XYZ file of C-alpha atoms in Angstrom:
167
model
C -10.463 -17.387 -5.805
C -10.896 -13.695 -5.236
C -8.181 -11.685 -3.524
C -10.050 -11.154 -0.250
C -10.636 -14.901 0.060
C -6.958 -15.563 -0.637
C -5.862 -13.324 2.227
C -8.496 -14.766 4.524
C -7.157 -18.248 3.710
C -3.614 -17.101 4.492
C -4.614 -15.696 7.864
C -6.591 -18.831 8.715
C -3.540 -20.898 7.733
C -1.289 -18.717 9.914
C -3.441 -19.453 12.956
C -3.863 -23.166 12.123
C -0.117 -23.679 11.644
C 0.714 -22.314 15.095
C -2.007 -24.454 16.676
C -0.642 -27.518 14.893
C 2.919 -26.707 15.947
C 1.804 -26.408 19.552
C 0.332 -29.915 19.397
C 3.880 -31.152 18.820
C 5.402 -28.859 21.422
C 3.359 -30.485 24.186
C 5.831 -33.378 24.377
C 8.932 -31.155 24.477
C 10.686 -31.029 27.846
C 11.106 -27.681 29.546
C 14.874 -28.054 29.196
C 14.702 -28.562 25.429
C 12.061 -25.854 25.042
C 14.387 -23.249 26.569
C 17.730 -24.647 25.376
C 19.834 -22.437 23.137
C 20.114 -24.335 19.869
C 21.475 -21.936 17.275
C 18.204 -20.270 16.307
C 18.286 -16.537 15.627
C 16.281 -15.953 18.813
C 18.292 -18.684 20.542
C 15.660 -21.186 21.732
C 12.225 -22.507 20.842
C 10.810 -20.216 23.518
C 12.742 -17.196 22.267
C 11.660 -17.847 18.690
C 7.986 -18.244 19.590
C 8.153 -15.146 21.774
C 9.621 -13.177 18.865
C 6.877 -14.498 16.580
C 4.241 -13.170 18.948
C 6.025 -9.842 19.312
C 6.352 -9.332 15.541
C 2.736 -10.344 14.949
C 1.588 -7.788 17.546
C 3.765 -5.071 16.004
C 2.385 -5.596 12.489
C -1.191 -5.980 13.672
C -0.908 -2.797 15.724
C 0.322 -0.911 12.665
C -2.700 -2.131 10.698
C -5.259 -1.091 13.300
C -3.411 2.119 14.186
C -2.649 1.038 17.759
C 1.119 1.016 17.940
C 2.649 -1.844 19.909
C 5.903 -0.519 21.338
C 8.793 -2.798 22.227
C 12.335 -2.281 23.455
C 13.734 -4.749 20.920
C 12.764 -7.646 18.691
C 14.011 -10.071 21.332
C 11.959 -8.576 24.175
C 10.297 -11.329 26.171
C 6.538 -10.753 26.271
C 5.647 -13.977 28.087
C 8.028 -15.965 30.246
C 5.370 -18.592 30.961
C 5.172 -21.257 28.269
C 1.395 -21.829 28.434
C 0.666 -18.112 28.530
C 2.811 -17.646 25.407
C 0.858 -20.393 23.642
C -2.449 -18.732 24.545
C -1.201 -15.316 23.458
C 0.033 -16.632 20.092
C -3.240 -18.423 19.403
C -5.259 -15.330 20.346
C -3.056 -12.967 18.347
C -2.999 -15.005 15.152
C -6.791 -15.378 15.239
C -7.114 -11.580 15.179
C -5.948 -11.400 11.564
C -8.934 -13.323 10.203
C -11.302 -11.262 12.355
C -9.639 -8.101 11.051
C -10.081 -9.155 7.418
C -13.755 -9.913 7.962
C -14.287 -6.330 9.145
C -12.604 -4.442 6.309
C -13.640 -3.678 2.774
C -11.718 -5.627 0.120
C -10.543 -2.348 -1.428
C -8.583 -1.690 1.775
C -6.085 -4.423 0.865
C -4.389 -1.822 -1.345
C -4.370 0.792 1.415
C -0.952 2.183 2.282
C 0.008 1.774 5.939
C 2.640 4.227 7.165
C 4.663 3.146 10.178
C 7.937 3.518 12.026
C 10.308 0.587 12.260
C 11.562 -0.542 15.645
C 14.707 1.484 14.830
C 12.602 4.615 14.174
C 12.742 4.818 10.353
C 9.582 5.894 8.552
C 8.282 3.294 6.089
C 5.071 2.321 4.344
C 3.584 -0.836 2.817
C 0.291 -1.872 1.325
C -1.943 -3.749 3.741
C -1.857 -6.801 1.442
C 1.953 -6.843 1.675
C 1.840 -6.560 5.451
C -0.504 -9.530 5.708
C 1.659 -11.536 3.301
C 4.766 -10.632 5.278
C 3.195 -11.517 8.620
C 2.151 -14.965 7.427
C 5.511 -15.513 5.721
C 7.376 -14.383 8.840
C 5.372 -16.854 10.933
C 6.175 -19.611 8.442
C 9.884 -18.823 8.671
C 9.962 -19.055 12.454
C 7.697 -22.130 12.601
C 10.272 -23.726 10.311
C 13.045 -22.828 12.726
C 11.088 -24.349 15.615
C 10.443 -27.478 13.540
C 14.180 -27.766 12.869
C 14.888 -27.464 16.599
C 12.320 -30.170 17.337
C 13.998 -32.629 14.997
C 17.456 -31.599 16.269
C 16.330 -32.621 19.759
C 14.859 -35.914 18.520
C 11.183 -34.931 18.517
C 8.768 -35.163 15.600
C 7.823 -32.012 13.725
C 4.425 -31.366 12.147
C 3.661 -31.003 8.465
C 2.400 -27.448 8.422
C 2.830 -26.169 4.888
C -0.145 -24.402 3.320
C -1.246 -27.444 1.243
C -1.662 -29.449 4.483
C -3.950 -26.733 5.835
C -6.013 -26.703 2.635
C -6.277 -30.509 2.643
C -7.363 -30.484 6.300
C -10.131 -28.010 5.450
C -11.405 -30.229 2.626
C -11.800 -33.337 4.784
């Protein structure tokens, strides 16, 4: 598999995994969805909101349209269904983005400011890897909360995505 295809697969997986997670979230009560349960961003809602926020920040850095926030816990969407729509739309943008760039751009250095104001830089390939990995981390937290509350959690590791594509 060539490098460009690898990153395209990762971004497709990132989008698929959130969609799959949301299939399981449909049965979660509003009380459990918003209940503080020891996650870093407190609740399922807070964690998903942070996932959207971080995805928008990194994507904005890549397309040179800075997404400014007051903090990593800033609530972008209070409405549950709106948050779901926003996450699905945002994660789909990564695959579209990769289809529009030249493969050589994966090594491009992206300079940015952190949310604390420090100047940093990363290769585009590392940003994409981080974004997908960050999503995986927080989907795992949400899955843990689901099982803590007695709900089922989806199997959403990368091999499940690849198997689903080969069916």
